CSV table of C-alpha atoms and ligand atoms in Angstrom, one decimal:
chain,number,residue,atom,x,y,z
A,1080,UNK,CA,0.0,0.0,0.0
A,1081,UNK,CA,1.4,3.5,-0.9
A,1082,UNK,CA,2.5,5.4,2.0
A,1083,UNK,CA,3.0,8.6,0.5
A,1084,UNK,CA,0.5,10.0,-2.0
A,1085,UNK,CA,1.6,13.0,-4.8
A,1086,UNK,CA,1.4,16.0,-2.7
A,1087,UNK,CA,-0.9,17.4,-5.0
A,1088,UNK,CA,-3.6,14.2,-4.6
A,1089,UNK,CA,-3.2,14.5,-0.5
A,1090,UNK,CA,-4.1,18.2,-1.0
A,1091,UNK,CA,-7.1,17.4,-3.1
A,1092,UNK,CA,-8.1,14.4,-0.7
A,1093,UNK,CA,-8.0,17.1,2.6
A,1094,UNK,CA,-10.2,19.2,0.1
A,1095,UNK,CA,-12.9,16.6,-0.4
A,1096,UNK,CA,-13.1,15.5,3.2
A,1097,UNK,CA,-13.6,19.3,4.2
A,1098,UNK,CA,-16.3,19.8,1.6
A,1099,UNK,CA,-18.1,16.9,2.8
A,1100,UNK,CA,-17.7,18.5,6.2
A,1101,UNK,CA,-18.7,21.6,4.9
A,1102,UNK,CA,-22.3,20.6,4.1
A,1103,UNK,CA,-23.0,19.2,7.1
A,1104,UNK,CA,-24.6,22.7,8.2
A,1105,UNK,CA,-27.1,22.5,5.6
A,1106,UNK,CA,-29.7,20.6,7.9
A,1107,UNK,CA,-33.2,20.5,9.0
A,1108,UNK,CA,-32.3,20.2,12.6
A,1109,UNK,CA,-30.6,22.5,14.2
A,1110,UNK,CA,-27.6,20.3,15.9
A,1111,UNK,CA,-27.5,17.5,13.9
A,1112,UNK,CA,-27.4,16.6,10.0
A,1113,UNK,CA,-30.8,15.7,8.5
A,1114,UNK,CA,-31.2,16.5,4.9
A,1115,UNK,CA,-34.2,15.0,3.3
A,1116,UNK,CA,-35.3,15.3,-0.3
A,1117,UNK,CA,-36.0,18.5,-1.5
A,1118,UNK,CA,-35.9,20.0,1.8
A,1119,UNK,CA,-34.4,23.6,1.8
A,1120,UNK,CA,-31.3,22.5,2.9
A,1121,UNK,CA,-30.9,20.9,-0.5
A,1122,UNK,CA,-31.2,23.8,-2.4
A,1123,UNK,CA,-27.8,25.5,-0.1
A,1124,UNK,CA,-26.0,22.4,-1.1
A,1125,UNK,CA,-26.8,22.9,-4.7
A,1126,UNK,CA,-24.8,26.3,-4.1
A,1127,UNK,CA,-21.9,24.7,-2.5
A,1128,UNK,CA,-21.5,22.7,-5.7
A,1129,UNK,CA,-22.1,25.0,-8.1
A,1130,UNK,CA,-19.7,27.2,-6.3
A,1131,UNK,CA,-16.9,24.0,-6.6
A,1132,UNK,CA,-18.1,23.2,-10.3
A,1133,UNK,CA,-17.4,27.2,-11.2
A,1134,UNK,CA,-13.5,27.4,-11.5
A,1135,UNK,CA,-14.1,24.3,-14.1
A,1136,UNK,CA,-16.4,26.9,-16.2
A,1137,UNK,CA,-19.1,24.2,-15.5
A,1138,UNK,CA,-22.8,25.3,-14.4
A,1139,UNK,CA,-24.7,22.2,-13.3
A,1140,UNK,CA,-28.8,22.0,-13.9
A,1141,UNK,CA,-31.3,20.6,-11.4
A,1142,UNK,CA,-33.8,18.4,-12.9
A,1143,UNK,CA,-37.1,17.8,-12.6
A,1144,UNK,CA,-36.6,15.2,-9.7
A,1145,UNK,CA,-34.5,17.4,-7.6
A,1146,UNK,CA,-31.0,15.6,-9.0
A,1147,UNK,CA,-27.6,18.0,-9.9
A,1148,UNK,CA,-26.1,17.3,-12.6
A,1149,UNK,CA,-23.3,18.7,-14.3
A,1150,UNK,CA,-21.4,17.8,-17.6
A,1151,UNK,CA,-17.6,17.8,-18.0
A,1152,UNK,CA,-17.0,17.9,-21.8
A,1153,UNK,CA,-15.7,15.6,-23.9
A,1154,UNK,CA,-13.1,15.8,-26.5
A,1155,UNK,CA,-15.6,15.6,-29.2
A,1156,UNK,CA,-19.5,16.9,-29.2
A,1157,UNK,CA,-21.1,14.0,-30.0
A,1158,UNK,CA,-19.0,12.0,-27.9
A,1159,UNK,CA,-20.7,9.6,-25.3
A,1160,UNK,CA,-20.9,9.6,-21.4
A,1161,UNK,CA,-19.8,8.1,-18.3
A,1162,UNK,CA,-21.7,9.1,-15.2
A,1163,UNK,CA,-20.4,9.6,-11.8
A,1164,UNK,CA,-22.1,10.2,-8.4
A,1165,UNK,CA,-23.6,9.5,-5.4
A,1166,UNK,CA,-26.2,11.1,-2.9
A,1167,UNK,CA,-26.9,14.3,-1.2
A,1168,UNK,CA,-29.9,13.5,0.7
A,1169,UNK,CA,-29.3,11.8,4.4
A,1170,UNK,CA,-30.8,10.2,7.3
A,1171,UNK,CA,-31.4,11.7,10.3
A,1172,UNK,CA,-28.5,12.5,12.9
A,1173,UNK,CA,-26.5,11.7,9.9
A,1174,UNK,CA,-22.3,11.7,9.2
A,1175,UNK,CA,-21.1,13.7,6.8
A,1176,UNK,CA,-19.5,11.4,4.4
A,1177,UNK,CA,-22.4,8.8,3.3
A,1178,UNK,CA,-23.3,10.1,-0.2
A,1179,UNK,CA,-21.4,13.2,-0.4
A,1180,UNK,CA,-18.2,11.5,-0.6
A,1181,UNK,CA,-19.1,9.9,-4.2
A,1182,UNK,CA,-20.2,13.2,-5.2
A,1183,UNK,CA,-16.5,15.4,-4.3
A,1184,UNK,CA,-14.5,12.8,-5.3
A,1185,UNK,CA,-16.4,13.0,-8.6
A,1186,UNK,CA,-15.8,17.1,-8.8
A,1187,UNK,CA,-11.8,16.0,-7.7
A,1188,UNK,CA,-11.5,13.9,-10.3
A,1189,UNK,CA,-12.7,16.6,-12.8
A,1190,UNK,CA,-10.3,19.0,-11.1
A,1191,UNK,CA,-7.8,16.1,-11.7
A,1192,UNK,CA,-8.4,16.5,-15.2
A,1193,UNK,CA,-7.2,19.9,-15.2
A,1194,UNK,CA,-8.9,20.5,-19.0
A,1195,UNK,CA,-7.8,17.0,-20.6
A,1196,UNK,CA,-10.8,16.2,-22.3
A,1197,UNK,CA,-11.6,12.4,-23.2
A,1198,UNK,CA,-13.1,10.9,-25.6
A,1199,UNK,CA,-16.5,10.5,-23.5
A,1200,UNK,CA,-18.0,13.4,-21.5
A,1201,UNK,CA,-18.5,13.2,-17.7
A,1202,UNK,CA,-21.7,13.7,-16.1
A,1203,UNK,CA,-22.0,14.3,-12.6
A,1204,UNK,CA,-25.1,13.7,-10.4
A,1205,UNK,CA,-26.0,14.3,-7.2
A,1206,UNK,CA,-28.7,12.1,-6.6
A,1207,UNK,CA,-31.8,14.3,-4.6
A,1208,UNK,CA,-32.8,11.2,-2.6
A,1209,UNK,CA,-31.3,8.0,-1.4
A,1210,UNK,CA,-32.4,7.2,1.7
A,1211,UNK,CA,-35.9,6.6,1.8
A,1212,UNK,CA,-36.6,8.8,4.7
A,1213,UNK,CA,-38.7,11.7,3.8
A,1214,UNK,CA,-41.7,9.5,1.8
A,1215,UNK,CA,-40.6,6.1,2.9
A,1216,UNK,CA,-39.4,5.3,-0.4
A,1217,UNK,CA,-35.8,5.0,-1.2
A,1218,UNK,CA,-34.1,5.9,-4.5
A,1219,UNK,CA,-36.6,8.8,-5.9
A,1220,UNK,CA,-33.3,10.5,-7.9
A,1221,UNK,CA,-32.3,7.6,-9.5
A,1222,UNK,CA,-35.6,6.3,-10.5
A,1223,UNK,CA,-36.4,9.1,-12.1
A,1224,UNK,CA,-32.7,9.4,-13.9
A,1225,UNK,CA,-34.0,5.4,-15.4
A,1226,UNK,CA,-37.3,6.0,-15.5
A,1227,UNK,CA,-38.4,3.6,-13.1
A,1228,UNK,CA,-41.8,5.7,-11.5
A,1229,UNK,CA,-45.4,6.2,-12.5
A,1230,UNK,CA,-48.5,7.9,-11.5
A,1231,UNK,CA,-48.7,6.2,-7.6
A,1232,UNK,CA,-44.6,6.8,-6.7
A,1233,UNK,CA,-45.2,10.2,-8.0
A,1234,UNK,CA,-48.8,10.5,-5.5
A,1235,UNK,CA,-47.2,8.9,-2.5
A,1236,UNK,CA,-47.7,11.1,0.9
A,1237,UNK,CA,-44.5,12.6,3.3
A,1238,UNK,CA,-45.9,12.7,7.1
A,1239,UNK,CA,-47.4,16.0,6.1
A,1240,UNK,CA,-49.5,14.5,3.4
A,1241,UNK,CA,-47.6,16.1,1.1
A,1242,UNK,CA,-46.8,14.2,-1.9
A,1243,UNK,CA,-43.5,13.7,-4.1
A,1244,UNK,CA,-45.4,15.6,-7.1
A,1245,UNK,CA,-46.3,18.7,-4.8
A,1246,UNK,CA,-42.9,18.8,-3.1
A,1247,UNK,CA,-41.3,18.7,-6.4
A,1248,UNK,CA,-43.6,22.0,-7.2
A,1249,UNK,CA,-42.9,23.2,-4.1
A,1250,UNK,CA,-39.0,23.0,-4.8
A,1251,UNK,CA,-40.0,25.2,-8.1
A,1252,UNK,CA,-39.6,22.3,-10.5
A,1253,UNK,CA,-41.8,20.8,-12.8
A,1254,UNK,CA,-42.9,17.5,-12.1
A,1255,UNK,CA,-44.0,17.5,-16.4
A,1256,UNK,CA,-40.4,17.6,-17.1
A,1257,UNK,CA,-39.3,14.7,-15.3
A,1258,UNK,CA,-39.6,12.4,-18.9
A,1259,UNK,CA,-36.2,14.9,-19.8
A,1260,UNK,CA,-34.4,14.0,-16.6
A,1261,UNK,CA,-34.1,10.4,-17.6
A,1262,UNK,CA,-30.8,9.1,-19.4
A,1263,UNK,CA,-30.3,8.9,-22.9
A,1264,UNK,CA,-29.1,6.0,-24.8
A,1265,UNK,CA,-25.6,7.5,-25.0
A,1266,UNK,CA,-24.3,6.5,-21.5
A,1267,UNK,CA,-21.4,4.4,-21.4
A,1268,UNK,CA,-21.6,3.3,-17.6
A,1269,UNK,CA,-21.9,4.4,-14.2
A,1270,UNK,CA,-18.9,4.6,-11.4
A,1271,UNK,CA,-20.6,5.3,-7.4
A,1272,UNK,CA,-17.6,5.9,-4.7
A,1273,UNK,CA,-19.1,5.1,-1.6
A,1274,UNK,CA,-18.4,4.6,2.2
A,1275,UNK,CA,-18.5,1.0,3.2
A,1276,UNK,CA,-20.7,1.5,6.0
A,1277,UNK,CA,-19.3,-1.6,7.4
A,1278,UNK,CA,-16.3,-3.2,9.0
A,1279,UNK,CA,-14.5,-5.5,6.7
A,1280,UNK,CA,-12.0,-3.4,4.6
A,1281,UNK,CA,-10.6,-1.8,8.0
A,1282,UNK,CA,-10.8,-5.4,9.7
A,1283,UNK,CA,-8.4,-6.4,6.4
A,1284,UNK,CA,-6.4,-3.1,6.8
A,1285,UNK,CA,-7.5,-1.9,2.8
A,1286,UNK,CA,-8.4,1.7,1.8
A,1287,UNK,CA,-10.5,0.2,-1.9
A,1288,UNK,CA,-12.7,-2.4,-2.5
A,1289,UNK,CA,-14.5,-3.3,-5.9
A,1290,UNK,CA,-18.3,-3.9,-5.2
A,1291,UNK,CA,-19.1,-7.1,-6.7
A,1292,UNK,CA,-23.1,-7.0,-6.4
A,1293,UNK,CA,-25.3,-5.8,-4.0
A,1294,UNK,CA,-26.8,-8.2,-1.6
A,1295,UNK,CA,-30.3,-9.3,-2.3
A,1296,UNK,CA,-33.2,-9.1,0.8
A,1297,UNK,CA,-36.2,-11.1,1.7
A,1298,UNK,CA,-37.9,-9.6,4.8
A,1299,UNK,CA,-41.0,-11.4,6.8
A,1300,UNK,CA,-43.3,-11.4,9.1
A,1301,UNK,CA,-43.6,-14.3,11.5
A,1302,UNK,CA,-46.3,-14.8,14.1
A,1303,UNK,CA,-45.8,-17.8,16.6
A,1304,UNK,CA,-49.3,-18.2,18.3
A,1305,UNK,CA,-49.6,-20.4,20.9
A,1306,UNK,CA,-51.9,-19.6,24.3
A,1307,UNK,CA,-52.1,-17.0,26.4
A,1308,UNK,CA,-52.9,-17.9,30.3
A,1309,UNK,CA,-52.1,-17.2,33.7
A,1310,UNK,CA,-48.2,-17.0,34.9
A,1311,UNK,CA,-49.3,-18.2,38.4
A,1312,UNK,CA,-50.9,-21.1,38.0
A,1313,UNK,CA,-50.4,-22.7,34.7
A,1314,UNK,CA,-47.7,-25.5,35.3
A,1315,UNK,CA,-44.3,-25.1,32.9
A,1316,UNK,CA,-45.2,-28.7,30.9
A,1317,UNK,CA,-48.7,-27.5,30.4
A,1318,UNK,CA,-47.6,-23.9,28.8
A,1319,UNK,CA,-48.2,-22.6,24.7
A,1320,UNK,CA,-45.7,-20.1,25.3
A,1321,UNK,CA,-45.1,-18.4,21.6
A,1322,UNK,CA,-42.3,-16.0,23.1
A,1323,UNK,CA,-40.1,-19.0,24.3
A,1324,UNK,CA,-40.9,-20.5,21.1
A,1325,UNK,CA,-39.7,-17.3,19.6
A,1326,UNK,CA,-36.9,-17.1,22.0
A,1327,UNK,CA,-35.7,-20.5,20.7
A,1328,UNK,CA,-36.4,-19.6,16.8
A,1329,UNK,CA,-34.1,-16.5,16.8
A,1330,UNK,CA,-31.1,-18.4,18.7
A,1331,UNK,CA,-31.3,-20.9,16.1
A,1332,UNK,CA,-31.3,-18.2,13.2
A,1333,UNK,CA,-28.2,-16.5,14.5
A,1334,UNK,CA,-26.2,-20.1,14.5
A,1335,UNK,CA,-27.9,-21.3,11.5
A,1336,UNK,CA,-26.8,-18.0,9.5
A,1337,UNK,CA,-22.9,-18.8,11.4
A,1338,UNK,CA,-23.0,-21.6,9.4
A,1339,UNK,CA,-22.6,-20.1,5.6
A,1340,UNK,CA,-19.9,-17.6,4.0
A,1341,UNK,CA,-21.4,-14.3,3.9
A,1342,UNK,CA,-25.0,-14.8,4.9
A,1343,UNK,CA,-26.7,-12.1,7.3
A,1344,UNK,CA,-30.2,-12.7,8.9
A,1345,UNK,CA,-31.6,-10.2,11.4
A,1346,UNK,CA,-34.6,-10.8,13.6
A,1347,UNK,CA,-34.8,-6.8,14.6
A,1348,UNK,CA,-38.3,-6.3,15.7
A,1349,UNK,CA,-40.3,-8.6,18.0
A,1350,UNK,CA,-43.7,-7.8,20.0
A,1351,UNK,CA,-45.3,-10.4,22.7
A,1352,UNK,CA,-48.9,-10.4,23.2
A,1353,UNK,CA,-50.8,-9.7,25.4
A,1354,UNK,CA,-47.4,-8.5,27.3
A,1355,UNK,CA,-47.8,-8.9,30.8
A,1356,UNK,CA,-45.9,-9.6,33.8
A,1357,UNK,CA,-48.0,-12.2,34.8
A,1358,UNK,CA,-49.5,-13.7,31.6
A,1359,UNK,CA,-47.9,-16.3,29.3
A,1360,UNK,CA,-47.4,-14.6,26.0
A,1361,UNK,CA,-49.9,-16.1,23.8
A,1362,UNK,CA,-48.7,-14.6,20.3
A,1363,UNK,CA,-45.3,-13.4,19.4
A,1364,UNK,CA,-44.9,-11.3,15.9
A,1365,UNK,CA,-41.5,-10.9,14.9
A,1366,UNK,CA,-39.6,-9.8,11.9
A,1367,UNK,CA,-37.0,-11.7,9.8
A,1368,UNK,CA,-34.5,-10.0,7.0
A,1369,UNK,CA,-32.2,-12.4,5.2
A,1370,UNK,CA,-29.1,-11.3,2.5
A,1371,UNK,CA,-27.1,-12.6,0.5
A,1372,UNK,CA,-25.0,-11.8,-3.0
A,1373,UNK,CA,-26.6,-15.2,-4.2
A,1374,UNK,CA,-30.1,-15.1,-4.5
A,1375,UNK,CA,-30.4,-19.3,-4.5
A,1376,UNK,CA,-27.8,-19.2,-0.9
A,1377,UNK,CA,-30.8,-16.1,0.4
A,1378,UNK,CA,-33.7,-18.2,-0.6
A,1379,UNK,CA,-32.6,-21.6,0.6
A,1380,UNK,CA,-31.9,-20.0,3.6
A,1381,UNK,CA,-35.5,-18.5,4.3
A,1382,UNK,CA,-36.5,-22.1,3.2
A,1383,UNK,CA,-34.4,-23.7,6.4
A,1384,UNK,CA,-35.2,-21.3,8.6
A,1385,UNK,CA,-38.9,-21.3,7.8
A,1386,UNK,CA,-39.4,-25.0,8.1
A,1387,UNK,CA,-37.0,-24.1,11.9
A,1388,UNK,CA,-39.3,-22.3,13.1
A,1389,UNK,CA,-42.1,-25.3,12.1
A,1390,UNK,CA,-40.8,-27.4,13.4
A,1391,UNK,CA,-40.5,-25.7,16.8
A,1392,UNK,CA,-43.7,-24.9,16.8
A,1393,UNK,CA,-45.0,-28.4,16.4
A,1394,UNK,CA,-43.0,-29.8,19.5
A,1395,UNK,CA,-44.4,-26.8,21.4
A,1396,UNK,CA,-48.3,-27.6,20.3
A,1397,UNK,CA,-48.1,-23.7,19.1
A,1398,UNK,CA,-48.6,-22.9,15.2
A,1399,UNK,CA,-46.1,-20.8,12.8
A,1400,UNK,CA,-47.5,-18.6,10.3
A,1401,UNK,CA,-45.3,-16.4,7.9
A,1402,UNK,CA,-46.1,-13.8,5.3
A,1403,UNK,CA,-43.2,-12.7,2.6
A,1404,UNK,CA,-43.4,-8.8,2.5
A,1405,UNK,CA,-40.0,-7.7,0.3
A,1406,UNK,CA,-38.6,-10.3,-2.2
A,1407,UNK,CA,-35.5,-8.2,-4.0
A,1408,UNK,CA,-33.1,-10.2,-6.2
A,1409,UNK,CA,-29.6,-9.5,-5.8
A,1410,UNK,CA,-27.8,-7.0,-8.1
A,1411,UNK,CA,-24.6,-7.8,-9.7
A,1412,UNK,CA,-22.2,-4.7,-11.0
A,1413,UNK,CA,-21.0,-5.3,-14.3
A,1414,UNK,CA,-18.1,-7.7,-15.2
A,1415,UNK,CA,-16.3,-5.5,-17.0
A,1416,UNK,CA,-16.2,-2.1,-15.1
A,1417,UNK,CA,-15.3,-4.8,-12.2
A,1418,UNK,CA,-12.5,-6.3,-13.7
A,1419,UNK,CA,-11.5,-2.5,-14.6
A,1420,UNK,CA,-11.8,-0.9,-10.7
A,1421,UNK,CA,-9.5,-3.6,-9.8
A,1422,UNK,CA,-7.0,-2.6,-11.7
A,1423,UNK,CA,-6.9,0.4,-11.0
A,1424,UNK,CA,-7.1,0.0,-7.5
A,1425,UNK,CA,-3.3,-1.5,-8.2
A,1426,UNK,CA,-2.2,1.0,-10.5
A,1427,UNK,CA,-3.0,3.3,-7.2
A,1428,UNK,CA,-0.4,0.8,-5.2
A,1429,UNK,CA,-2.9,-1.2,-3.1
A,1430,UNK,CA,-4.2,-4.8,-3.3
A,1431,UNK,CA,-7.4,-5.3,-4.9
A,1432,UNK,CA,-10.5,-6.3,-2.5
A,1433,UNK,CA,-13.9,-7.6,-3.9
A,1434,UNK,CA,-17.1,-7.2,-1.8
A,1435,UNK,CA,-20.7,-7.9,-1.8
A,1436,UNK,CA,-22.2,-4.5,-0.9
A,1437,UNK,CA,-25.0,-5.1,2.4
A,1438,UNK,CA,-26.9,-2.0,2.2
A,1439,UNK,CA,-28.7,-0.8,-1.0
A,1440,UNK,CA,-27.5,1.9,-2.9
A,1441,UNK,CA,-27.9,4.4,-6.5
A,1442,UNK,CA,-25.4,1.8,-7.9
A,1443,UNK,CA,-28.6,-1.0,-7.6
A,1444,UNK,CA,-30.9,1.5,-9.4
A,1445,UNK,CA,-28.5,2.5,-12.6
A,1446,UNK,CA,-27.9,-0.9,-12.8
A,1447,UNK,CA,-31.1,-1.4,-14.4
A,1448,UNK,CA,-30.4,0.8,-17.3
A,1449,UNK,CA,-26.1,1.1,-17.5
A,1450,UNK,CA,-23.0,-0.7,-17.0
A,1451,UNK,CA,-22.6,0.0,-13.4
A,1452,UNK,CA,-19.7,-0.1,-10.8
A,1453,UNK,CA,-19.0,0.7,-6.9
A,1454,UNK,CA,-15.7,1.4,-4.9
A,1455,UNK,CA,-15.8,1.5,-1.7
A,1456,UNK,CA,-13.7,3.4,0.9
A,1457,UNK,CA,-12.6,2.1,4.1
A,1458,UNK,CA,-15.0,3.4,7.1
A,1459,UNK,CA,-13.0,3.8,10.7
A,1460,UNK,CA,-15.0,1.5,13.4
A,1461,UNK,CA,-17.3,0.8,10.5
A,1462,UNK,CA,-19.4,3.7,11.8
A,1463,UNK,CA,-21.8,5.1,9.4
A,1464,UNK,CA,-25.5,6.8,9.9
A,1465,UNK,CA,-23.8,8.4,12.9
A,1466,UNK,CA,-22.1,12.1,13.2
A,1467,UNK,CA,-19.1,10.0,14.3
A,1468,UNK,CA,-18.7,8.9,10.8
A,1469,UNK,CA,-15.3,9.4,9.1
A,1470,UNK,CA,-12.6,8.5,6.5
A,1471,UNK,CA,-8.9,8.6,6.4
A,1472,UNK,CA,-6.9,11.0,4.2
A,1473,UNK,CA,-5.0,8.4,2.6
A,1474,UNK,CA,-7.6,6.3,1.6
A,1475,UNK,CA,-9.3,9.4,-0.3
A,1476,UNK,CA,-6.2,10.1,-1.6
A,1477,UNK,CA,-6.3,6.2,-3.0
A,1478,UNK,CA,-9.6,6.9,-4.0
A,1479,UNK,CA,-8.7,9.8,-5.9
A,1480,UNK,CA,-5.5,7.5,-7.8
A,1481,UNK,CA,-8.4,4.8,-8.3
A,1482,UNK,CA,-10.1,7.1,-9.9
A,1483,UNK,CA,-8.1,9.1,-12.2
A,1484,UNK,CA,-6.6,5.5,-13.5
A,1485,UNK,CA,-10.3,4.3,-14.0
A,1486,UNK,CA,-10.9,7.0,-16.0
A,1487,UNK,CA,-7.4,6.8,-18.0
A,1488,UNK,CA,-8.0,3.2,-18.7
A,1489,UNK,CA,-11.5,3.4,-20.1
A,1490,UNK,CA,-10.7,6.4,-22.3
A,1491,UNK,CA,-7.6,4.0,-23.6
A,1492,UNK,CA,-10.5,1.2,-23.8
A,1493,UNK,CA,-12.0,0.5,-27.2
A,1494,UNK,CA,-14.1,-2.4,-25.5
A,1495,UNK,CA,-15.6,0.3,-23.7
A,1496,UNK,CA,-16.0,2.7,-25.9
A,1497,UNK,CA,-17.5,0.1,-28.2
A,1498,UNK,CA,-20.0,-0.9,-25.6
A,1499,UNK,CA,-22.7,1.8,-26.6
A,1500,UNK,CA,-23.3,0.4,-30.1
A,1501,UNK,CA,-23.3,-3.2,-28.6
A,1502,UNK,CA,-25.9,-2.5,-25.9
A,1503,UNK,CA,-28.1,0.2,-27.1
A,1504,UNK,CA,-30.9,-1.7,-28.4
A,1505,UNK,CA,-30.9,-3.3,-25.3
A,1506,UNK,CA,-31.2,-0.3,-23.6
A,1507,UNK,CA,-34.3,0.8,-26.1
A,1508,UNK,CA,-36.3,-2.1,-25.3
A,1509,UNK,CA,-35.7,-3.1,-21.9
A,1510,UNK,CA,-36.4,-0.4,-20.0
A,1511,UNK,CA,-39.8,1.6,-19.7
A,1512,UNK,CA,-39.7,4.9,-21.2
A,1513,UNK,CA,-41.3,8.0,-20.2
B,2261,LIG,ZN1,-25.4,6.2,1.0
């Protein structure tokens, strides 16, 4: 691993973490970060950027979903595009670095440039919304940059009753021109820098990792329902206790999950009924989220631990009902743009990591429509969703060499280049338009 970066790269790494810092004072709450979509927040840290995109002679446009986006020629006019960029928006009592980061490293890497043009253009996005906190529904920038809404995502209702449409018009943008903020067919690929938000690269001691997929999720309901009666006099061998039967279910999850490479399975919400000190809990409802990069590992899973929780029941004379309420298939990055991030992790002087990613993120959404690709960045204590969130100088400054080598490589690749013509019928009929 490099231990001294060009002094130049350090100084645009220090840069990027103090911009990140920067907008943490554009929040809803007054002493902690919270910046949901299209809050007026957002619209100070459209400013901040602009301000940042202005010594490049570059004025980024806000489109009709809220998202910045700003275009860094190319060599040519008609040249295609590679997008880069990450999320603005954040959860409440947030860090600074979880979506902003993708976004300044994406301006450093255009300050990188310093007026090289390639032979595709660069378009930077700030995605508007990421985190699903404002209308309970993650991802409203990038579904509107693929296209992926209609009519009832548009009429879904914020705790105000205010709806995405309205807040949109409330912002001053036009929720009629949201058909002109989704790509074209002239988009080569899309590159998301990211904080991991988890423990493993600083647990390997690496700054990079490639992001191989993102993890798929089931999530259910279970309801053990046994009988409810009185604590005091109801013997222990003549009990229908659901929340011991519950009890027993979610130890057996945690060492049935032990037993396979990569699988997470969370039981993180559990109520006992009818929850009294001196009644035998009759009915236990509980929650279940299973993920993993393979969707046939995630499914089999749910399978065993289903049929676990069955069979528990039975010897308990209780009964086990479940109901499936989220069903999403993993999503792999593409091969390619993979293969490409790794080496350029190298050419930056450190060994090449790849990761399932566990959380969701813009990468998953793109996807759909581009040639996508994460790298992630090393997050100290794996602390993230926290105002205690951070990243290390060096490993921005790694980021930063990842970066400007991606970007070297694929203007100096004519399989990439070539991709457009290759895919873009694809891209025509497989994804819902307008
Ligand atoms: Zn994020």
């Amino acid at each position: 691993m490099p231990t001294t970066f060009n002094p130049a790269t350090t100084s645009r790494a220090a840069d990027v973490i103090a911009r990140c810092q920067s907008l943490v004072r554009f929040s809803e709450d007054a002493s902690s970060l919270r910046r949901t979509f299209l809050s007026a927040p957002m619209r100070d840290c459209h400013n901040a950027i602009a301000e940042w995109l202005r010594p490049l002679n570059i004025t980024p446009t806000i489109d009709a979903a809220g998202n910045l986006r700003a275009i860094y020629s190319a060599a040519t006019s008609d040249a295609p595009r590679l997008l880069i960029g990450s999320h603005i928006d954040t959860v409440p009592n947030a860090g600074a670095f979880d979506g902003p980061l993708g976004v300044l490293l994406g301006i450093a890497l255009l300050e990188q440039l310093d007026g090289q043009r390639l032979p595709f253009a660069i378009e930077l996005i700030a995605f508007s919304e990421e985190e699903g906190v404002r209308f309970s529904t993650p991802f409203i920038g990038s579904c509107a940059v693929v296209g992926s809404y209609d009519e009832d995502f548009l009429n879904r209702r914020d705790a105000n009753g205010i709806s995405i449409r309205k807040a949109i018009q409330d912002f001053g943008l036009d929720p009629a021109q949201l058909p002109a903020a989704q790509l074209g067919d002239d988009v080569l690929g899309y590159v998301e820098f990211h904080i991991e938000q988890g423990p493993v690269l600083e647990s390997l001691s690496l700054p990079l990792a490639a992001v191989e997929a993102i993890v798929g999720q089931t999530r259910l309901a279970l309801t053990f329902v046994g009988q409810a009666n009185h604590a005091g006099t109801t013997p222990m061998n003549a009990r229908h206790d659901a929340l011991s039967a519950a009890a027993e279910w979610i130890v057996a999850v945690e060492s049935e999950s032990n037993r396979f490479a990569g699988l997470v399975a969370t039981v993180g919400s559990i109520q006992a009924y009818p929850g009294a000190a001196n009644v035998v809990p009759g009915e236990v409802r509980l929650t279940l989220d299973v993920r993993h990069k393979s969707d046939q590992v995630r499914t089999q899973a749910v399978q065993r631990l289903a049929s676990l929780a069955q069979q528990l029941a039975a010897r308990r004379a209780i009964k086990a009902n479940f109901a499936i309420f989220l069903n999403q298939p993993a999503v792999a990055m593409d091969s390619f743009l993979i293969a490409q991030v790794e080496s350029a992790i190298r050419a930056a002087g450190c060994p090449p990591y790849r990761m399932p990613s566990g959380a969701g993120h813009d990468a998953m959404i793109l996807a759909s429509r581009v040639p996508s690709a994460m790298i992630f960045v090393r997050t100290p204590g794996g602390i993230s969703h926290d105002p205690a969130e951070s990243v290390l100088l060096e490993d921005v400054a790694c980021a930063i060499d990842c970066g400007g080598n991606l970007l070297k490589q694929l203007a100096a690749s004519p399989e990439f280049l070539l991709s457009l013509n290759a895919s873009s019928s694809w891209q025509r009929t497989d994804t819902p338009r307008g």
